[in-house]
Short mmCIF file of C-alpha atoms and ligand atoms in Angstrom, two decimals:
data_model
loop_
_atom_site.label_atom_id
_atom_site.label_comp_id
_atom_site.label_asym_id
_atom_site.label_seq_id
_atom_site.Cartn_x
_atom_site.Cartn_y
_atom_site.Cartn_z
CA MET E 910 -13.30 27.28 23.92
CA LEU E 911 -13.26 25.65 20.48
CA VAL E 912 -11.18 27.38 17.84
CA THR E 913 -12.80 27.33 14.40
CA ILE E 914 -11.06 28.64 11.30
CA ALA E 915 -12.34 28.63 7.72
CA ILE E 916 -9.92 29.02 4.82
CA ASP E 917 -11.16 29.08 1.23
CA GLY E 918 -9.55 29.81 -2.07
CA PRO E 919 -8.87 28.58 -5.60
CA VAL E 920 -6.75 25.61 -6.60
CA SER E 921 -3.01 25.77 -5.76
CA ALA E 922 -3.33 28.90 -3.65
CA GLY E 923 -1.33 27.00 -1.01
CA LYS E 924 -4.37 26.33 1.18
CA SER E 925 -3.43 22.82 2.22
CA THR E 926 0.23 23.31 3.11
CA LEU E 927 -0.40 26.66 4.77
CA SER E 928 -3.41 25.32 6.67
CA ASP E 929 -1.35 22.36 7.83
CA ALA E 930 1.43 24.60 9.14
CA VAL E 931 -0.98 26.99 10.88
CA ALA E 932 -3.00 24.16 12.46
CA ARG E 933 0.22 22.64 13.82
CA ARG E 934 1.26 25.94 15.36
CA LEU E 935 -2.16 26.27 16.95
CA ASN E 936 -2.17 22.60 17.95
CA ILE E 937 -5.58 22.00 16.37
CA LEU E 938 -6.77 19.60 13.67
CA HIS E 939 -6.66 20.49 9.99
CA LEU E 940 -9.34 19.15 7.67
CA ASP E 941 -8.50 19.34 3.97
CA THR E 942 -12.05 19.08 2.59
CA GLY E 943 -10.79 18.89 -1.00
CA ALA E 944 -9.47 15.41 -0.13
CA MET E 945 -13.06 14.31 0.53
CA TYR E 946 -14.25 15.51 -2.90
CA ARG E 947 -11.21 13.81 -4.40
CA ALA E 948 -12.22 10.55 -2.69
CA VAL E 949 -15.66 10.78 -4.35
CA GLY E 950 -13.97 11.55 -7.70
CA LEU E 951 -11.80 8.47 -7.20
CA ALA E 952 -14.86 6.37 -6.38
CA ALA E 953 -16.38 7.39 -9.73
CA LEU E 954 -13.20 6.53 -11.64
CA GLN E 955 -12.77 3.21 -9.81
CA ASN E 956 -16.34 2.26 -10.73
CA GLY E 957 -15.75 3.14 -14.38
CA ILE E 958 -18.15 6.08 -14.14
CA ASP E 959 -17.77 9.34 -16.05
CA PRO E 960 -17.53 12.04 -13.32
CA HIS E 961 -19.63 14.30 -15.58
CA ASP E 962 -22.53 11.81 -15.50
CA GLN E 963 -24.51 13.17 -12.54
CA GLU E 964 -27.03 10.33 -12.39
CA ALA E 965 -24.35 7.65 -12.40
CA VAL E 966 -22.31 9.45 -9.72
CA GLU E 967 -25.40 9.85 -7.53
CA ARG E 968 -26.14 6.17 -7.98
CA ILE E 969 -22.78 5.22 -6.39
CA PHE E 970 -24.02 7.00 -3.27
CA LEU E 971 -27.33 5.22 -3.26
CA ASP E 972 -25.43 1.94 -3.68
CA ASN E 973 -23.18 2.89 -0.72
CA LYS E 974 -20.05 2.65 -2.85
CA ALA E 975 -18.63 6.04 -1.90
CA GLN E 976 -18.37 6.19 1.87
CA VAL E 977 -15.85 8.84 2.77
CA GLY E 978 -14.23 8.78 6.20
CA ILE E 979 -11.59 10.86 7.94
CA GLU E 980 -9.13 9.65 10.54
CA TYR E 981 -6.22 11.31 12.25
CA GLU E 982 -2.92 9.63 12.96
CA ASN E 983 -0.44 11.81 14.86
CA GLU E 984 -2.65 14.77 13.89
CA ARG E 985 -2.23 13.89 10.20
CA GLN E 986 -5.40 13.47 8.17
CA ARG E 987 -6.03 10.12 6.52
CA THR E 988 -8.79 10.07 3.93
CA LEU E 989 -10.70 6.81 3.66
CA LEU E 990 -12.87 5.56 0.83
CA ASN E 991 -15.05 2.61 1.82
CA GLY E 992 -12.69 2.01 4.75
CA GLN E 993 -9.53 2.03 2.63
CA ASP E 994 -6.81 4.66 3.03
CA VAL E 995 -6.72 6.58 -0.28
CA SER E 996 -4.67 9.57 0.96
CA GLN E 997 -2.00 8.99 -1.72
CA LEU E 998 -4.22 7.67 -4.53
CA ILE E 999 -6.27 10.88 -4.61
CA ARG E 1000 -3.27 13.13 -5.35
CA THR E 1001 -3.29 12.89 -9.15
CA GLU E 1002 -4.39 15.51 -11.70
CA GLU E 1003 -6.96 13.04 -13.06
CA VAL E 1004 -8.58 12.63 -9.65
CA GLY E 1005 -8.42 16.43 -9.13
CA LEU E 1006 -10.43 17.03 -12.30
CA ALA E 1007 -12.88 14.25 -11.37
CA ALA E 1008 -13.28 15.87 -7.93
CA SER E 1009 -14.03 19.23 -9.50
CA ALA E 1010 -16.72 17.58 -11.66
CA VAL E 1011 -18.45 15.56 -8.91
CA SER E 1012 -18.33 18.50 -6.49
CA ARG E 1013 -21.03 20.18 -8.64
CA TYR E 1014 -23.69 17.71 -7.52
CA PRO E 1015 -25.87 18.69 -4.54
CA THR E 1016 -26.12 15.05 -3.34
CA VAL E 1017 -22.34 14.85 -3.06
CA ARG E 1018 -22.09 18.26 -1.36
CA ARG E 1019 -24.83 17.56 1.18
CA TYR E 1020 -23.22 14.30 2.21
CA LEU E 1021 -19.72 15.76 2.62
CA VAL E 1022 -20.84 19.05 4.23
CA ASP E 1023 -22.75 17.06 6.90
CA THR E 1024 -19.64 15.04 7.71
CA GLN E 1025 -17.51 18.21 7.87
CA ARG E 1026 -19.93 20.01 10.18
CA ARG E 1027 -20.13 17.01 12.51
CA LEU E 1028 -16.35 17.01 12.87
CA SER E 1029 -16.27 20.73 13.72
CA GLU E 1030 -18.80 20.31 16.53
CA LYS E 1031 -16.46 18.11 18.55
CA THR E 1032 -13.06 19.70 18.24
CA SER E 1033 -11.03 22.80 17.44
CA ILE E 1034 -10.43 22.72 13.74
CA LEU E 1035 -9.06 24.59 10.75
CA MET E 1036 -10.94 23.61 7.60
CA ASP E 1037 -9.86 24.50 4.12
CA GLY E 1038 -11.86 24.24 0.92
CA ARG E 1039 -14.06 26.27 -1.40
CA ASP E 1040 -17.26 26.80 0.61
CA ILE E 1041 -16.14 26.63 4.23
CA GLY E 1042 -16.75 30.29 5.11
CA THR E 1043 -19.92 30.53 3.01
CA VAL E 1044 -21.68 27.18 3.62
CA VAL E 1045 -19.98 24.69 5.93
CA LEU E 1046 -19.04 27.01 8.81
CA PRO E 1047 -20.83 30.32 8.15
CA HIS E 1048 -20.37 31.29 11.82
CA ALA E 1049 -16.63 30.62 11.98
CA PRO E 1050 -14.98 33.45 13.95
CA VAL E 1051 -12.02 33.47 11.52
CA LYS E 1052 -12.53 33.34 7.76
CA ILE E 1053 -9.76 33.81 5.26
CA PHE E 1054 -9.98 33.85 1.48
CA LEU E 1055 -6.55 32.84 0.27
CA THR E 1056 -5.59 33.63 -3.27
CA ALA E 1057 -2.69 34.33 -5.63
CA SER E 1058 -2.46 35.16 -9.33
CA PRO E 1059 -3.04 32.22 -11.72
CA GLU E 1060 0.61 32.49 -12.86
CA ALA E 1061 1.97 32.41 -9.29
CA ARG E 1062 -0.22 29.40 -8.53
CA ALA E 1063 0.84 27.58 -11.72
CA ARG E 1064 4.51 28.24 -10.89
CA ARG E 1065 4.07 26.74 -7.41
CA ARG E 1066 2.18 23.75 -8.79
CA CYS E 1067 4.97 23.08 -11.35
CA LEU E 1068 7.59 23.18 -8.59
CA GLN E 1069 5.51 20.79 -6.51
CA LEU E 1070 5.12 18.36 -9.44
CA LYS E 1071 8.86 18.52 -10.21
CA LYS E 1072 9.66 17.75 -6.57
CA GLN E 1073 7.47 14.66 -6.90
CA GLY E 1074 9.57 13.66 -9.93
CA LYS E 1075 6.70 14.33 -12.33
CA LYS E 1076 6.93 16.17 -15.63
CA ALA E 1077 5.36 19.62 -15.44
CA CYS E 1078 4.71 21.95 -18.32
CA PHE E 1079 3.86 25.47 -17.13
CA ASP E 1080 1.37 26.19 -19.95
CA GLU E 1081 -0.48 22.94 -19.38
CA VAL E 1082 -0.59 23.41 -15.60
CA LEU E 1083 -1.85 26.98 -16.06
CA ARG E 1084 -4.55 25.80 -18.48
CA ASP E 1085 -5.77 23.04 -16.11
CA LEU E 1086 -5.77 25.47 -13.21
CA VAL E 1087 -7.84 28.06 -15.06
CA LYS E 1088 -10.25 25.28 -16.10
CA ARG E 1089 -10.62 24.13 -12.47
CA ASP E 1090 -11.14 27.75 -11.36
CA GLU E 1091 -13.94 28.17 -13.90
CA GLN E 1092 -15.60 24.92 -12.83
CA ASP E 1093 -15.35 25.80 -9.14
CA ARG E 1094 -16.55 29.39 -9.51
CA GLY E 1095 -19.18 28.70 -12.15
CA ARG E 1096 -21.09 25.82 -10.59
CA ALA E 1097 -24.60 26.38 -9.29
CA ALA E 1098 -24.17 24.50 -5.98
CA ASP E 1099 -22.05 26.35 -3.42
CA PRO E 1100 -19.60 27.93 -5.88
CA LEU E 1101 -16.20 29.15 -4.82
CA ARG E 1102 -16.58 32.72 -3.59
CA GLN E 1103 -15.24 34.90 -0.83
CA ALA E 1104 -17.60 35.15 2.16
CA ASP E 1105 -18.64 38.74 2.84
CA ASP E 1106 -16.89 38.68 6.21
CA ALA E 1107 -13.72 36.85 5.09
CA VAL E 1108 -10.32 38.52 5.08
CA LEU E 1109 -8.73 38.47 1.60
CA LEU E 1110 -5.11 37.34 1.65
CA ASP E 1111 -3.17 37.47 -1.63
CA THR E 1112 0.05 35.46 -1.33
CA SER E 1113 1.39 36.14 -4.86
CA ASN E 1114 4.31 38.08 -3.40
CA LEU E 1115 4.68 36.29 -0.06
CA ASP E 1116 6.91 33.32 0.66
CA PHE E 1117 5.72 30.40 2.76
CA GLU E 1118 6.83 31.77 6.14
CA GLN E 1119 5.39 35.22 5.38
CA SER E 1120 2.09 33.62 4.40
CA VAL E 1121 1.96 31.58 7.63
CA ARG E 1122 2.69 34.75 9.62
CA ALA E 1123 -0.03 36.68 7.79
CA ILE E 1124 -2.59 33.96 8.63
CA MET E 1125 -1.40 33.78 12.25
CA ASP E 1126 -1.84 37.56 12.53
CA ILE E 1127 -5.48 37.25 11.40
CA VAL E 1128 -6.11 34.36 13.82
CA GLU E 1129 -4.45 36.17 16.74
CA ALA E 1130 -6.46 39.33 16.07
CA ARG E 1131 -9.57 37.24 16.82
CA TYR E 1132 -8.40 34.68 19.39
CA GLY E 1133 -5.45 36.45 20.99
CA GLN E 1134 -1.75 35.52 20.87
CA LYS E 1135 -1.14 31.78 20.44
O1 DC S 738 -8.57 21.55 -2.94
P1 DC S 738 -8.57 20.42 -3.98
O2 DC S 738 -7.93 20.81 -5.28
O3 DC S 738 -7.98 19.16 -3.44
O4 DC S 738 -10.13 20.14 -4.28
C1 DC S 738 -10.54 19.26 -5.28
C2 DC S 738 -11.88 19.71 -5.85
O5 DC S 738 -12.88 19.57 -4.86
C3 DC S 738 -11.95 21.17 -6.28
O6 DC S 738 -11.77 21.33 -7.66
C4 DC S 738 -13.33 21.63 -5.90
C5 DC S 738 -13.81 20.64 -4.91
N1 DC S 738 -14.00 21.18 -3.57
C6 DC S 738 -15.23 21.75 -3.29
O7 DC S 738 -16.09 21.85 -4.16
N2 DC S 738 -15.51 22.19 -2.04
C7 DC S 738 -14.58 22.10 -1.08
N3 DC S 738 -14.89 22.53 0.16
C8 DC S 738 -13.31 21.56 -1.35
C9 DC S 738 -13.05 21.12 -2.62
#
């Protein structure tokens, strides 16, 4: 039986790291769908295109200049743009904002959602993103909406940036995060929202291990002890 898990939530709610840890425990693949939107954002920037210019972004697709692929190496996701591994290049704030902008366009969403669904048909998978429980995998047996207060998320993001040796100013990080939240929740196409049948998990007061346990409890309630 295929195991299918959908995890959605706002930026810096810990979706990616938690999803990675849970998928490893379950021995299934993890697809970070945000990485795919980031790859499209990067494609716009690399082509000198303003990510807010819908027509220009859609043209890169028509010109086949934004082919996004996913590969797994030792169960680790590699995100490819036009055949090139961009897994590291997409991890900047600039690309994150570009991703948030291009993710508003239906052409971009249709293309990436198709790819995501195709992957889920073949294998057990845990997908994280903004629209997994509502649009990509509406029939997923496990849906979790992961959240935390904006301040808790900004604190975590600052710690993460500091660990990477980058300068992080709490107020600036909080401002960017609130801006991304507004863009993701306010867009017309597949906005970020909790699916009606998703379990809400607020991790503001949970540490990493407690959060993993809480997700595992929800998964095991549906699929049995793993
Ligand atoms: O999770 P992330 O920060 O890497 O995602 C980058 C952007 O991509 C985010 O601002 C919104 C968009 N996104 C989306 O619209 N749908 C998804 N399933 C995943 C991400």
